[in-house]
Amino acid sequence: MGPDQEAAAAPNAHDALARPIGWFRAIMIGALGAGVLAVVLVTWAGIQSGRSPAERTATSLVMPVAMIWLSLLAAAIASGLRKCGPLTIILTVAWLTFGLAFNGRVAGRLLRSLEYPAAADPASQLVQPLDAVVLLGGFAHDNRFDVPQLGHDGQRLLLAAQLWHAGKTKTLICTGTGTEDYRDPSRIGRELLTSVGVPDQVIFEVPGVNTDAEMIYLKSFFEAPPGTWLQLVGPNREKPNGASRGGVSVGLVTSAVHLSRAMRLAEKRGLEFTPLGCNFNGRPIARLSPRDLIPSAGAGRSFAIAFKEQLAWVVGR
């Protein structure tokens, strides 16, 4: 090859290296990269903890949320190989954001940061029986057979029932008004409480389509309580230092992450409650495992709950 031919071949070789590969090949390489990550995570789990954790890690990886996460990674790699700068940045940011928003450890820490501060189990700190315990609705719903069943926040009902059975409250007040075709949460709460041995006559209902509305109706309840309720708790106190002007002692049961907002709205309406949180997520953080890096639908739900509480704080609700 002569000097002129070598000079002509050099630019062609440089152009070949600079030219992006085809989309099909880029997608195949991207899929291979995502597959390698999946294999690394499963292998890591097997080496760290054995066969069973490795199998659970593999199962987590084939769930829809994890598959979307891996697909975003594959697309980002393919876009990078195709030298699509802006698209590669967008896909990479989407992959990272998706991985964080649906990450269990991230969601858990965010939930713990929003929980109502408590140095010890709130229920164990009660010395004298309360006049009433308010059980905020939203912890149960009717199933397809129109039978009440507990939801994610079902611990609320268990705590309220435990408080009554332990003699730590004289009455229970269920709250909530159903929307659309759903039954009132207050009615569902009553049915579930009676099903676990709480007498129907000690249970009272207060409406409200959301937490703020429930506080408005609770204020009205304590300012002009029903005679049947007064007979159970005794005559009003002389000093107005309790939930309302009657000076009664009232506890408020809801999930710990929701309790901060509920107490803020109660204070806004001039109500004073003893906070009784449940569903605390503040556990010691375990060592990092491969499954902690895999996004899941459950983690996304927890992240959404935390985001909702933050949004409520921003808008003053």
CSV table of C-alpha atoms in Angstrom, one decimal:
chain,number,residue,atom,x,y,z
A,1,MET,CA,0.0,0.0,0.0
A,2,GLY,CA,1.4,3.4,-1.0
A,3,PRO,CA,1.6,6.5,1.1
A,4,ASP,CA,-1.5,7.9,-0.7
A,5,GLN,CA,-3.5,4.8,0.0
A,6,GLU,CA,-2.5,4.7,3.7
A,7,ALA,CA,-3.5,8.4,4.1
A,8,ALA,CA,-6.9,7.6,2.5
A,9,ALA,CA,-7.4,4.6,4.7
A,10,ALA,CA,-6.6,6.3,8.0
A,11,PRO,CA,-9.6,8.7,8.0
A,12,ASN,CA,-11.9,5.8,7.0
A,13,ALA,CA,-10.7,3.8,10.0
A,14,HIS,CA,-11.3,6.8,12.2
A,15,ASP,CA,-14.8,7.4,10.8
A,16,ALA,CA,-15.6,3.7,11.5
A,17,LEU,CA,-14.7,4.1,15.1
A,18,ALA,CA,-16.6,7.3,15.5
A,19,ARG,CA,-19.7,6.0,13.7
A,20,PRO,CA,-22.4,4.8,16.2
A,21,ILE,CA,-23.4,1.1,16.0
A,22,GLY,CA,-26.8,0.2,14.8
A,23,TRP,CA,-29.9,0.3,17.1
A,24,PHE,CA,-30.4,-3.5,17.1
A,25,ARG,CA,-26.8,-4.2,18.2
A,26,ALA,CA,-27.0,-1.4,20.8
A,27,ILE,CA,-30.2,-2.7,22.3
A,28,MET,CA,-28.7,-6.2,22.5
A,29,ILE,CA,-25.6,-4.9,24.3
A,30,GLY,CA,-27.9,-2.9,26.6
A,31,ALA,CA,-30.0,-5.9,27.4
A,32,LEU,CA,-26.8,-7.9,28.1
A,33,GLY,CA,-25.6,-5.2,30.5
A,34,ALA,CA,-28.9,-5.2,32.4
A,35,GLY,CA,-28.7,-9.0,32.5
A,36,VAL,CA,-25.2,-8.9,33.9
A,37,LEU,CA,-26.4,-6.6,36.7
A,38,ALA,CA,-29.2,-9.1,37.5
A,39,VAL,CA,-26.7,-12.0,37.6
A,40,VAL,CA,-24.4,-10.1,39.8
A,41,LEU,CA,-27.2,-9.3,42.3
A,42,VAL,CA,-28.3,-13.0,42.4
A,43,THR,CA,-24.8,-14.2,42.8
A,44,TRP,CA,-24.1,-11.7,45.5
A,45,ALA,CA,-27.1,-12.8,47.4
A,46,GLY,CA,-26.1,-16.5,47.1
A,47,ILE,CA,-22.6,-15.8,48.3
A,48,GLN,CA,-23.8,-13.6,51.2
A,49,SER,CA,-26.7,-15.6,52.5
A,50,GLY,CA,-27.2,-18.8,50.6
A,51,ARG,CA,-29.6,-20.4,48.1
A,52,SER,CA,-32.9,-19.2,49.5
A,53,PRO,CA,-32.0,-15.5,49.5
A,54,ALA,CA,-30.6,-15.9,46.0
A,55,GLU,CA,-33.9,-17.3,44.8
A,56,ARG,CA,-35.9,-14.5,46.4
A,57,THR,CA,-33.6,-12.0,44.7
A,58,ALA,CA,-34.2,-13.6,41.4
A,59,THR,CA,-37.9,-13.5,42.0
A,60,SER,CA,-37.7,-9.8,42.9
A,61,LEU,CA,-35.9,-9.2,39.6
A,62,VAL,CA,-38.7,-10.6,37.5
A,63,MET,CA,-41.4,-8.5,39.1
A,64,PRO,CA,-42.8,-5.7,36.9
A,65,VAL,CA,-41.3,-2.8,38.7
A,66,ALA,CA,-37.8,-4.4,38.7
A,67,MET,CA,-38.2,-5.3,35.0
A,68,ILE,CA,-39.0,-1.6,34.2
A,69,TRP,CA,-35.9,-0.6,36.2
A,70,LEU,CA,-33.7,-3.1,34.2
A,71,SER,CA,-35.3,-2.0,30.9
A,72,LEU,CA,-34.4,1.7,31.7
A,73,LEU,CA,-30.8,0.6,32.3
A,74,ALA,CA,-30.7,-1.3,29.0
A,75,ALA,CA,-32.2,1.6,27.1
A,76,ALA,CA,-29.7,4.1,28.7
A,77,ILE,CA,-26.8,1.8,27.7
A,78,ALA,CA,-28.1,1.4,24.1
A,79,SER,CA,-28.6,5.2,23.8
A,80,GLY,CA,-25.1,5.8,25.0
A,81,LEU,CA,-23.7,3.4,22.4
A,82,ARG,CA,-25.7,5.2,19.8
A,83,LYS,CA,-24.2,8.4,21.0
A,84,CYS,CA,-27.5,10.1,21.7
A,85,GLY,CA,-26.3,12.4,24.3
A,86,PRO,CA,-29.5,14.1,25.6
A,87,LEU,CA,-31.5,10.9,25.4
A,88,THR,CA,-28.8,9.0,27.3
A,89,ILE,CA,-28.9,11.6,30.1
A,90,ILE,CA,-32.7,11.5,30.3
A,91,LEU,CA,-32.8,7.7,30.5
A,92,THR,CA,-29.9,7.6,33.0
A,93,VAL,CA,-31.7,10.1,35.3
A,94,ALA,CA,-35.0,8.2,34.8
A,95,TRP,CA,-33.2,4.9,35.8
A,96,LEU,CA,-31.7,6.5,38.9
A,97,THR,CA,-34.9,8.3,39.9
A,98,PHE,CA,-37.0,5.2,39.5
A,99,GLY,CA,-34.5,3.1,41.5
A,100,LEU,CA,-34.6,5.6,44.4
A,101,ALA,CA,-38.4,6.2,44.4
A,102,PHE,CA,-39.1,2.4,44.5
A,103,ASN,CA,-36.2,1.6,46.9
A,104,GLY,CA,-37.2,0.0,50.2
A,105,ARG,CA,-34.4,1.4,52.2
A,106,VAL,CA,-34.9,4.9,50.9
A,107,ALA,CA,-38.7,4.8,51.4
A,108,GLY,CA,-38.2,3.3,54.9
A,109,ARG,CA,-35.8,6.1,56.0
A,110,LEU,CA,-38.2,8.7,54.6
A,111,LEU,CA,-41.1,7.2,56.5
A,112,ARG,CA,-39.1,7.1,59.7
A,113,SER,CA,-38.2,10.8,59.4
A,114,LEU,CA,-41.9,11.7,59.2
A,115,GLU,CA,-43.1,9.6,62.1
A,116,TYR,CA,-44.5,11.4,65.1
A,117,PRO,CA,-41.6,11.5,67.7
A,118,ALA,CA,-42.0,9.0,70.5
A,119,ALA,CA,-39.4,8.0,73.0
A,120,ALA,CA,-41.3,4.8,73.9
A,121,ASP,CA,-44.4,2.9,73.0
A,122,PRO,CA,-47.2,5.5,73.5
A,123,ALA,CA,-49.8,3.1,74.7
A,124,SER,CA,-47.5,1.8,77.5
A,125,GLN,CA,-47.1,5.3,78.9
A,126,LEU,CA,-50.8,5.6,79.8
A,127,VAL,CA,-51.3,5.6,83.6
A,128,GLN,CA,-54.9,6.7,84.0
A,129,PRO,CA,-57.8,5.5,81.7
A,130,LEU,CA,-58.7,8.0,79.0
A,131,ASP,CA,-62.2,9.2,78.6
A,132,ALA,CA,-62.1,8.4,74.9
A,133,VAL,CA,-59.8,7.2,72.2
A,134,VAL,CA,-60.4,8.5,68.7
A,135,LEU,CA,-59.8,5.9,66.0
A,136,LEU,CA,-59.2,7.7,62.6
A,137,GLY,CA,-60.7,5.9,59.7
A,138,GLY,CA,-59.0,4.6,56.6
A,139,PHE,CA,-57.7,1.4,58.0
A,140,ALA,CA,-60.3,-1.0,56.5
A,141,HIS,CA,-62.7,-1.5,53.6
A,142,ASP,CA,-65.4,-3.9,52.4
A,143,ASN,CA,-64.2,-6.8,50.3
A,144,ARG,CA,-66.1,-8.1,47.3
A,145,PHE,CA,-68.4,-10.0,49.6
A,146,ASP,CA,-69.2,-6.8,51.4
A,147,VAL,CA,-67.4,-8.1,54.5
A,148,PRO,CA,-65.1,-5.5,56.3
A,149,GLN,CA,-61.4,-6.4,56.2
A,150,LEU,CA,-58.3,-4.6,57.4
A,151,GLY,CA,-56.0,-2.8,55.1
A,152,HIS,CA,-52.4,-1.6,55.3
A,153,ASP,CA,-53.1,0.5,58.4
A,154,GLY,CA,-55.1,-2.2,60.2
A,155,GLN,CA,-52.9,-1.9,63.2
A,156,ARG,CA,-54.9,1.2,64.1
A,157,LEU,CA,-58.0,-0.9,64.9
A,158,LEU,CA,-56.0,-3.5,66.9
A,159,LEU,CA,-54.4,-0.8,69.0
A,160,ALA,CA,-57.8,0.8,69.8
A,161,ALA,CA,-59.3,-2.6,70.7
A,162,GLN,CA,-56.3,-3.4,72.9
A,163,LEU,CA,-56.6,-0.1,74.7
A,164,TRP,CA,-60.2,-0.8,75.6
A,165,HIS,CA,-59.7,-4.4,76.6
A,166,ALA,CA,-56.8,-3.3,78.8
A,167,GLY,CA,-59.0,-0.8,80.6
A,168,LYS,CA,-57.1,2.2,79.3
A,169,THR,CA,-60.1,4.0,77.7
A,170,LYS,CA,-63.8,4.3,78.6
A,171,THR,CA,-65.1,4.9,75.1
A,172,LEU,CA,-64.0,4.7,71.5
A,173,ILE,CA,-64.8,7.2,68.7
A,174,CYS,CA,-64.6,6.0,65.1
A,175,THR,CA,-64.3,8.6,62.4
A,176,GLY,CA,-64.8,8.9,58.6
A,177,THR,CA,-67.4,9.4,55.9
A,178,GLY,CA,-67.4,7.2,52.8
A,179,THR,CA,-67.0,8.7,49.3
A,180,GLU,CA,-68.6,7.5,46.1
A,181,ASP,CA,-70.1,4.1,46.7
A,182,TYR,CA,-68.0,3.2,49.7
A,183,ARG,CA,-69.4,2.7,53.2
A,184,ASP,CA,-68.5,5.1,56.0
A,185,PRO,CA,-65.2,4.1,57.7
A,186,SER,CA,-66.8,5.0,61.0
A,187,ARG,CA,-69.4,2.3,60.5
A,188,ILE,CA,-66.8,-0.3,59.3
A,189,GLY,CA,-64.7,0.6,62.4
A,190,ARG,CA,-67.7,-0.1,64.7
A,191,GLU,CA,-68.4,-3.4,63.1
A,192,LEU,CA,-64.8,-4.6,63.4
A,193,LEU,CA,-64.5,-3.4,67.0
A,194,THR,CA,-67.6,-5.2,68.0
A,195,SER,CA,-66.4,-8.4,66.2
A,196,VAL,CA,-63.4,-8.5,68.6
A,197,GLY,CA,-65.3,-8.1,71.7
A,198,VAL,CA,-65.7,-4.3,72.2
A,199,PRO,CA,-69.3,-3.5,73.4
A,200,ASP,CA,-71.3,-1.6,70.9
A,201,GLN,CA,-72.6,0.9,73.5
A,202,VAL,CA,-69.1,2.3,74.2
A,203,ILE,CA,-68.4,3.0,70.5
A,204,PHE,CA,-69.4,6.4,68.9
A,205,GLU,CA,-69.2,7.7,65.4
A,206,VAL,CA,-68.1,11.0,63.9
A,207,PRO,CA,-68.2,11.9,60.2
A,208,GLY,CA,-65.5,13.5,58.0
A,209,VAL,CA,-64.3,12.9,54.4
A,210,ASN,CA,-60.7,13.7,55.4
A,211,THR,CA,-58.6,14.3,58.4
A,212,ASP,CA,-59.3,18.0,58.6
A,213,ALA,CA,-63.0,17.5,58.3
A,214,GLU,CA,-62.8,14.8,61.0
A,215,MET,CA,-61.2,17.3,63.4
A,216,ILE,CA,-64.0,19.8,62.7
A,217,TYR,CA,-66.7,17.3,63.6
A,218,LEU,CA,-64.7,16.0,66.6
A,219,LYS,CA,-64.6,19.6,67.9
A,220,SER,CA,-68.4,19.8,67.6
A,221,PHE,CA,-68.7,16.4,69.3
A,222,PHE,CA,-66.7,17.4,72.4
A,223,GLU,CA,-68.3,20.8,72.6
A,224,ALA,CA,-71.8,19.3,72.7
A,225,PRO,CA,-71.2,15.6,73.5
A,226,PRO,CA,-74.1,13.1,73.4
A,227,GLY,CA,-75.7,12.3,76.7
A,228,THR,CA,-75.0,8.6,76.4
A,229,TRP,CA,-71.3,9.4,76.0
A,230,LEU,CA,-71.3,11.6,79.1
A,231,GLN,CA,-72.9,8.9,81.1
A,232,LEU,CA,-70.0,6.6,80.3
A,233,VAL,CA,-67.2,9.1,81.0
A,234,GLY,CA,-68.8,11.0,83.8
A,235,PRO,CA,-69.6,14.7,84.2
A,236,ASN,CA,-67.5,17.3,82.4
A,237,ARG,CA,-64.4,18.5,84.2
A,238,GLU,CA,-64.4,22.0,85.6
A,239,LYS,CA,-61.2,23.1,83.9
A,240,PRO,CA,-61.1,23.3,80.1
A,241,ASN,CA,-57.7,21.6,79.7
A,242,GLY,CA,-58.6,18.6,77.6
A,243,ALA,CA,-59.9,17.9,74.1
A,244,SER,CA,-62.3,20.8,74.2
A,245,ARG,CA,-64.1,22.9,76.8
A,246,GLY,CA,-65.1,19.8,78.8
A,247,GLY,CA,-61.6,19.1,79.8
A,248,VAL,CA,-61.9,15.4,79.0
A,249,SER,CA,-58.8,13.2,78.3
A,250,VAL,CA,-58.8,11.9,74.8
A,251,GLY,CA,-56.2,9.8,72.9
A,252,LEU,CA,-55.8,9.8,69.1
A,253,VAL,CA,-54.9,6.6,67.3
A,254,THR,CA,-53.5,6.6,63.8
A,255,SER,CA,-50.4,5.4,62.0
A,256,ALA,CA,-47.2,7.1,63.2
A,257,VAL,CA,-46.4,8.7,59.8
A,258,HIS,CA,-49.9,10.2,59.7
A,259,LEU,CA,-49.9,11.2,63.3
A,260,SER,CA,-47.9,14.3,62.9
A,261,ARG,CA,-50.4,15.8,60.4
A,262,ALA,CA,-53.3,14.7,62.5
A,263,MET,CA,-52.0,16.3,65.6
A,264,ARG,CA,-51.2,19.5,63.7
A,265,LEU,CA,-54.8,19.6,62.3
A,266,ALA,CA,-56.2,18.9,65.8
A,267,GLU,CA,-54.2,21.8,67.3
A,268,LYS,CA,-55.5,24.0,64.5
A,269,ARG,CA,-59.0,23.2,65.6
A,270,GLY,CA,-58.2,23.8,69.3
A,271,LEU,CA,-58.2,20.1,70.2
A,272,GLU,CA,-55.8,18.5,72.6
A,273,PHE,CA,-55.1,14.8,72.2
A,274,THR,CA,-52.7,12.3,73.6
A,275,PRO,CA,-50.9,10.9,70.6
A,276,LEU,CA,-51.1,7.2,70.2
A,277,GLY,CA,-49.2,6.1,67.1
A,278,CYS,CA,-48.8,2.7,65.6
A,279,ASN,CA,-47.2,1.1,62.5
A,280,PHE,CA,-43.8,2.5,63.6
A,281,ASN,CA,-41.0,1.8,61.0
A,282,GLY,CA,-38.1,2.8,63.2
A,283,ARG,CA,-36.2,-0.4,63.3
A,284,PRO,CA,-32.4,-0.9,63.4
A,285,ILE,CA,-31.1,-0.8,59.8
A,286,ALA,CA,-29.9,-4.3,58.8
A,287,ARG,CA,-26.8,-4.9,56.7
A,288,LEU,CA,-27.1,-4.1,53.0
A,289,SER,CA,-28.3,-7.0,50.9
A,290,PRO,CA,-28.7,-7.3,47.1
A,291,ARG,CA,-32.5,-7.2,47.4
A,292,ASP,CA,-32.2,-3.7,48.9
A,293,LEU,CA,-31.0,-2.4,45.6
A,294,ILE,CA,-33.9,-3.8,43.6
A,295,PRO,CA,-37.0,-1.5,43.3
A,296,SER,CA,-40.4,-2.9,44.3
A,297,ALA,CA,-44.0,-1.9,44.2
A,298,GLY,CA,-44.3,-2.1,48.0
A,299,ALA,CA,-41.4,0.4,48.4
A,300,GLY,CA,-43.1,2.7,45.8
A,301,ARG,CA,-46.3,2.7,47.9
A,302,SER,CA,-44.3,3.6,51.0
A,303,PHE,CA,-42.6,6.4,49.1
A,304,ALA,CA,-46.0,7.7,47.9
A,305,ILE,CA,-47.3,7.7,51.5
A,306,ALA,CA,-44.3,9.7,52.7
A,307,PHE,CA,-44.7,12.1,49.7
A,308,LYS,CA,-48.4,12.6,50.4
A,309,GLU,CA,-47.6,13.6,54.1
A,310,GLN,CA,-44.9,16.0,52.9
A,311,LEU,CA,-47.3,17.5,50.4
A,312,ALA,CA,-50.0,17.9,53.0
A,313,TRP,CA,-47.5,19.8,55.2
A,314,VAL,CA,-46.6,22.1,52.3
A,315,VAL,CA,-50.2,23.0,51.6
A,316,GLY,CA,-51.1,23.3,55.2
A,317,ARG,CA,-53.4,20.3,55.4
